[in-house]
Coordinates of C-alpha atoms in Angstrom, one line a residue:
M62 CA -13.7 -10.1 -26.0
M63 CA -11.7 -7.1 -26.0
K64 CA -8.6 -7.3 -28.3
K65 CA -5.4 -7.0 -26.4
K66 CA -3.5 -3.7 -27.0
S67 CA 0.0 -3.1 -27.8
L68 CA 2.5 -0.7 -27.7
Q69 CA 2.1 1.4 -31.0
G70 CA 3.7 4.2 -32.7
S71 CA 7.7 5.2 -33.0
N72 CA 7.2 8.3 -30.6
I73 CA 6.3 9.0 -26.9
Q74 CA 3.2 10.4 -26.5
L75 CA 1.0 12.3 -23.2
S76 CA -1.3 9.4 -23.1
H77 CA 1.5 7.2 -21.8
G78 CA 2.0 9.0 -18.5
S79 CA -2.0 9.5 -18.1
G80 CA -1.9 6.3 -15.5
G81 CA -4.5 4.8 -18.0
I82 CA -4.1 1.8 -20.6
Q83 CA -1.4 3.3 -22.3
S84 CA 0.8 3.8 -19.4
Q85 CA 0.3 0.2 -18.5
I86 CA 1.1 -0.8 -22.2
L87 CA 4.5 1.2 -21.6
I88 CA 5.3 -0.4 -18.4
T89 CA 4.6 -3.7 -19.4
E90 CA 5.7 -4.0 -22.9
L91 CA 8.9 -1.8 -22.4
F92 CA 10.0 -1.6 -18.8
Y93 CA 9.0 -4.7 -17.4
K94 CA 10.3 -6.3 -20.4
H95 CA 13.9 -5.0 -19.9
L96 CA 13.6 -5.1 -16.0
K97 CA 12.3 -8.4 -15.5
G98 CA 14.1 -10.3 -12.8
S99 CA 15.5 -7.2 -11.4
I100 CA 12.0 -5.9 -9.7
V101 CA 11.4 -6.0 -6.2
G102 CA 7.4 -5.6 -5.8
M103 CA 6.4 -5.6 -9.3
G104 CA 3.1 -4.0 -9.6
E105 CA 2.7 -2.9 -6.2
D106 CA 2.9 0.9 -4.7
A107 CA 5.9 0.3 -2.8
G108 CA 8.7 -2.4 -2.5
I109 CA 9.5 -4.0 0.4
G110 CA 13.2 -4.2 1.3
E111 CA 15.3 -5.1 3.8
I112 CA 18.9 -4.1 4.9
K113 CA 20.3 -5.4 8.3
N114 CA 22.9 -3.0 9.4
K115 CA 24.0 0.7 8.6
M116 CA 22.7 2.1 5.1
A117 CA 24.4 4.6 2.4
I118 CA 21.7 6.2 0.6
S119 CA 22.7 8.8 -2.6
T120 CA 19.9 10.3 -5.0
D121 CA 21.4 12.2 -8.3
G122 CA 19.3 13.2 -11.4
Y123 CA 21.0 12.3 -14.8
T124 CA 20.5 15.0 -17.9
I125 CA 23.3 14.4 -19.7
S126 CA 23.7 15.6 -23.6
P127 CA 24.0 13.5 -25.9
L128 CA 21.9 10.8 -24.5
F129 CA 24.3 8.3 -26.1
F130 CA 28.1 8.5 -26.3
P131 CA 30.9 6.2 -26.5
G132 CA 31.4 4.3 -23.6
G133 CA 27.7 4.4 -22.4
D134 CA 24.4 6.3 -22.6
I135 CA 22.2 7.7 -19.6
G136 CA 20.8 4.5 -18.7
K137 CA 24.4 3.0 -17.8
L138 CA 25.0 6.3 -16.2
A139 CA 21.7 6.5 -14.2
V140 CA 22.8 3.0 -12.7
C141 CA 26.4 3.4 -12.0
G142 CA 26.4 6.9 -10.6
S143 CA 24.3 6.1 -7.6
C144 CA 26.1 2.8 -6.9
N145 CA 29.2 4.7 -7.4
D146 CA 28.4 7.4 -5.2
I147 CA 27.6 4.8 -2.2
A148 CA 30.6 2.8 -2.9
M149 CA 32.4 6.1 -1.7
M150 CA 31.0 5.6 1.6
G151 CA 32.3 2.0 1.6
A152 CA 28.7 0.4 0.6
K153 CA 27.6 -2.2 -2.1
A154 CA 24.3 -1.3 -3.6
K155 CA 21.5 -3.6 -2.5
Y156 CA 18.2 -1.5 -3.7
L157 CA 17.9 1.2 -6.5
T158 CA 14.8 3.2 -6.9
A159 CA 14.3 5.0 -10.6
S160 CA 12.3 8.2 -12.0
F161 CA 12.0 8.7 -15.5
M162 CA 10.9 12.1 -17.0
I163 CA 10.2 11.4 -20.6
E164 CA 9.7 14.3 -22.9
E165 CA 6.3 14.0 -25.5
G166 CA 7.8 12.8 -28.9
F167 CA 10.7 10.7 -27.5
L168 CA 11.6 7.8 -29.8
I169 CA 10.4 4.7 -28.3
K170 CA 13.5 2.8 -29.9
D171 CA 15.8 5.2 -28.1
L172 CA 13.8 4.7 -24.9
E173 CA 14.0 0.9 -25.1
K174 CA 18.2 1.3 -25.7
I175 CA 18.1 3.2 -22.7
L176 CA 16.2 0.3 -20.7
E177 CA 18.3 -2.2 -22.1
S178 CA 21.4 -0.5 -20.9
F179 CA 20.1 0.5 -17.7
S180 CA 19.2 -3.2 -17.3
K181 CA 22.3 -4.6 -17.7
Y182 CA 24.1 -2.2 -15.1
L183 CA 21.6 -3.4 -12.6
K184 CA 21.8 -6.5 -13.2
E185 CA 25.3 -6.2 -13.1
S186 CA 25.7 -4.2 -9.8
G187 CA 23.7 -7.0 -7.8
A188 CA 20.9 -4.5 -6.9
K189 CA 17.3 -4.7 -7.5
L190 CA 15.0 -2.3 -8.4
I191 CA 12.5 -1.4 -5.3
S192 CA 10.5 1.4 -6.7
G193 CA 9.9 3.3 -9.9
D194 CA 8.0 6.3 -11.7
T195 CA 7.5 7.1 -15.0
K196 CA 6.3 10.7 -16.2
V197 CA 5.4 12.2 -19.7
L198 CA 6.1 16.1 -20.0
P199 CA 4.6 17.8 -22.9
K200 CA 7.1 18.7 -25.7
G201 CA 9.3 21.8 -24.8
A202 CA 8.6 21.0 -20.9
L203 CA 12.3 19.1 -20.7
D204 CA 14.9 17.8 -23.0
K205 CA 14.0 14.7 -24.1
I206 CA 14.9 12.6 -20.9
F207 CA 15.8 12.8 -17.4
I208 CA 16.1 9.9 -15.0
T209 CA 16.5 10.3 -11.3
T210 CA 18.4 7.3 -9.5
T211 CA 18.4 6.4 -5.7
A212 CA 20.8 3.8 -4.7
F213 CA 20.3 1.9 -1.1
G214 CA 23.2 0.0 0.0
E215 CA 24.6 -1.9 3.3
V216 CA 28.1 -0.2 4.5
L217 CA 30.6 -2.9 4.7
Y218 CA 33.5 -0.6 5.0
P219 CA 32.7 2.2 7.7
N220 CA 33.8 5.6 8.7
L221 CA 35.2 6.8 5.2
S222 CA 34.9 10.5 5.4
A223 CA 35.9 13.8 3.8
F224 CA 36.3 15.1 7.2
K225 CA 38.8 12.7 8.9
I226 CA 41.9 12.7 6.5
P227 CA 45.0 13.1 8.4
E228 CA 48.4 14.1 7.3
D229 CA 50.6 12.0 5.8
T230 CA 48.5 9.9 3.5
A231 CA 48.8 9.0 0.1
I232 CA 46.6 10.3 -2.4
L233 CA 45.8 7.5 -5.2
L234 CA 43.9 7.7 -8.7
S235 CA 42.2 4.8 -9.3
G236 CA 42.6 5.6 -13.5
D237 CA 42.9 8.3 -16.1
I238 CA 41.7 11.6 -15.8
G239 CA 39.1 13.1 -17.6
D240 CA 37.7 10.7 -20.1
H241 CA 34.0 11.1 -19.5
G242 CA 34.3 15.1 -19.9
A243 CA 36.6 14.9 -22.7
I244 CA 34.5 12.5 -25.0
I245 CA 31.3 14.2 -24.0
Y246 CA 32.5 17.6 -25.0
S247 CA 33.7 16.3 -28.4
T248 CA 30.6 14.3 -29.4
R249 CA 28.2 17.5 -28.6
E250 CA 30.7 19.6 -30.6
G251 CA 31.5 17.1 -33.3
I252 CA 35.0 17.0 -33.1
D253 CA 36.4 14.0 -34.8
L254 CA 39.0 12.7 -32.1
Q255 CA 39.9 9.7 -34.6
S256 CA 40.9 7.6 -32.2
N257 CA 39.2 5.1 -29.4
L258 CA 38.6 7.1 -26.7
Q259 CA 35.3 6.5 -24.6
S260 CA 33.9 7.7 -21.4
D261 CA 35.1 5.7 -18.5
C262 CA 31.3 5.0 -17.3
A263 CA 31.8 1.9 -14.9
L264 CA 30.7 0.6 -11.8
L265 CA 33.5 1.0 -9.0
Y266 CA 32.2 -1.4 -6.4
P267 CA 33.9 -4.1 -7.7
M268 CA 37.4 -2.4 -8.1
L269 CA 37.4 -1.4 -4.3
Q270 CA 36.0 -4.5 -2.8
P271 CA 39.7 -6.3 -2.7
L272 CA 40.9 -3.4 -0.8
F273 CA 38.1 -3.5 1.6
E274 CA 38.7 -7.3 2.0
N275 CA 42.4 -7.2 2.4
D276 CA 42.2 -4.4 5.3
I277 CA 43.6 -1.3 3.4
K278 CA 43.6 1.5 5.8
I279 CA 41.4 4.0 3.4
Y280 CA 40.1 7.4 5.0
A281 CA 38.4 8.7 2.2
L282 CA 37.1 7.8 -1.3
R283 CA 35.3 10.1 -3.7
D284 CA 34.3 9.4 -7.2
A285 CA 35.7 12.3 -9.5
T286 CA 32.8 13.5 -11.5
R287 CA 31.5 17.2 -12.2
G288 CA 34.7 19.7 -11.0
G289 CA 37.4 16.5 -11.7
I290 CA 39.9 15.8 -9.5
A291 CA 40.4 19.4 -8.9
G292 CA 36.8 19.6 -7.2
V293 CA 37.3 16.5 -5.1
L294 CA 40.9 17.6 -3.9
N295 CA 39.8 21.4 -2.8
E296 CA 36.7 19.3 -1.0
W297 CA 39.3 17.2 1.0
A298 CA 41.6 19.9 1.7
N299 CA 38.8 22.4 3.3
A300 CA 36.9 19.8 4.8
S301 CA 40.0 18.0 6.8
N302 CA 41.9 21.5 7.3
I303 CA 44.9 20.2 5.4
G304 CA 47.0 20.7 2.5
I305 CA 47.6 18.6 -0.4
T306 CA 50.2 18.1 -3.0
I307 CA 50.6 16.5 -5.9
E308 CA 52.6 15.8 -8.5
E309 CA 51.7 16.6 -12.8
N310 CA 54.2 13.7 -13.9
K311 CA 52.4 11.0 -12.3
L312 CA 48.4 11.6 -13.1
P313 CA 47.7 9.6 -15.9
I314 CA 46.1 11.4 -18.6
K315 CA 45.5 10.1 -22.2
D316 CA 46.8 12.0 -25.1
E317 CA 43.6 12.7 -26.7
V318 CA 42.5 14.1 -23.4
K319 CA 45.7 16.4 -23.3
G320 CA 44.8 17.1 -27.0
I321 CA 41.4 18.8 -26.6
C322 CA 42.3 20.3 -23.7
E323 CA 44.9 22.2 -25.6
L324 CA 42.8 22.9 -28.3
L325 CA 40.0 24.1 -26.2
G326 CA 41.6 25.9 -23.3
F327 CA 40.6 23.1 -20.8
E328 CA 42.7 21.3 -17.7
A329 CA 42.3 17.9 -17.5
Y330 CA 41.9 18.4 -13.3
N331 CA 38.5 20.0 -14.1
L332 CA 37.2 17.5 -16.2
A333 CA 34.7 14.6 -15.0
N334 CA 35.0 11.0 -14.7
E335 CA 32.6 8.5 -14.2
G336 CA 34.3 5.7 -13.7
M337 CA 37.5 6.6 -11.6
C338 CA 38.0 7.9 -8.0
V339 CA 40.4 9.5 -5.6
L340 CA 41.5 7.7 -2.6
S341 CA 43.1 8.8 0.6
I342 CA 45.2 5.8 2.2
A343 CA 47.5 5.1 4.9
K344 CA 51.1 5.7 3.1
E345 CA 52.3 1.9 4.6
D346 CA 49.5 0.5 2.9
S347 CA 49.7 2.8 -0.6
K348 CA 52.3 -0.2 -2.3
K349 CA 49.6 -3.0 -1.6
A350 CA 46.5 -1.0 -2.5
L351 CA 48.3 -0.2 -6.0
E352 CA 49.1 -3.7 -6.6
I353 CA 45.1 -5.0 -5.9
L354 CA 44.0 -2.0 -8.0
H355 CA 46.3 -2.8 -10.9
K356 CA 44.5 -6.1 -10.6
T357 CA 41.4 -4.9 -11.3
Q358 CA 39.7 -4.1 -14.9
N359 CA 39.2 -0.6 -13.7
G360 CA 42.0 0.0 -11.4
K361 CA 44.7 -1.2 -14.1
N362 CA 46.0 2.3 -14.2
A363 CA 45.8 3.5 -10.9
Q364 CA 48.3 5.8 -9.7
M365 CA 49.7 7.3 -6.3
I366 CA 49.5 11.0 -7.4
G367 CA 50.4 13.1 -4.0
Y368 CA 50.2 13.2 -0.6
T369 CA 48.6 15.1 2.5
H370 CA 50.4 17.4 5.0
N371 CA 49.9 20.2 7.4
H372 CA 51.4 23.2 5.2
H373 CA 49.1 25.8 3.5
P374 CA 46.1 24.0 4.9
K375 CA 43.2 24.0 2.9
S376 CA 45.0 24.5 -0.2
V377 CA 45.8 22.4 -3.1
I378 CA 49.4 22.3 -4.4
L379 CA 50.4 21.6 -7.8
Q380 CA 54.1 20.6 -8.7
T381 CA 54.7 21.3 -12.4
D382 CA 56.6 19.3 -14.7
Y383 CA 58.8 22.3 -14.5
G384 CA 60.0 22.1 -11.2
S385 CA 57.6 24.5 -10.3
K386 CA 54.6 24.8 -8.1
R387 CA 51.1 26.5 -8.0
F388 CA 47.7 26.4 -6.3
L389 CA 45.3 23.8 -8.2
E390 CA 42.2 25.9 -7.6
Y391 CA 38.2 24.8 -7.3
P392 CA 36.7 24.9 -10.8
S393 CA 34.9 28.0 -11.7
G394 CA 32.4 28.7 -14.0
E395 CA 30.5 26.6 -16.5
L396 CA 33.0 24.4 -18.2
L397 CA 30.8 21.3 -19.4
P398 CA 27.3 21.6 -19.3
R399 CA 25.2 18.4 -18.9
I400 CA 28.0 15.9 -18.4
C401 CA 26.0 13.9 -16.2

């Protein structure tokens, strides 16, 4: 009788991606171990699912450095990122696909930590993993590990669009600016903040669901990832041919984030978030929207920061603390590589 083989060694080897017995051992003893109960079509060539109404679909690749950071890791990021993207279209994630590209020599204990986190937030999202793939590449062919996820969800709040924002709407932020970008940069560069600052990486649908259920009139949503709120607001101004004015003294920014920006010459408006979104909401619903958001875990620091108008179309105007005004431009250059 052949002795059952088990996962051995402390590092990923090329044989773990060969499709042979080592691949099966990696998948069954590591991936299935942590994803048990969250997989559709386990062991088949494809998972079969069903969505009855309109779908939102989003694919994204995650290559963050460092892989582990205060408030999260690449596994959490890969689930939250794609689920959040379809939440911005009014959809709740139902299925997720995932591709893991792993460098030869990657520590198995680190892969297990990532899978534990991936599984935790997949379960929290309520979505099922409907399809997955694992590849092992030779050392030097990629940087440690890349994860690509695709989220599929049923659209429960339709007609959200960056191209349909009218004038005279309220612009809200669901939380503080720049937490993710600031902590990734400081961790990577070894800056000792001596604070409790963490990435804001989180699933956003639970925060948005009560807005959808209370018939708040929402025109557009966007999670402020790469490019921060400056990127989002400029995209909206250009897509809908409107002007947007925001007030600097209403922007929620932690002191630690301000300190990093002052130290390194960054603007917080350009820094990424992974658990905060920008909302365009009918002005008459803005007060109620804030009341609802403030009752949620991720929306407790939500603020109304500005409004849309027909002056200076395709422009974003920042009204400063000193009473002056300036254009808030699109972020340019390579500010923070590998933040997601």
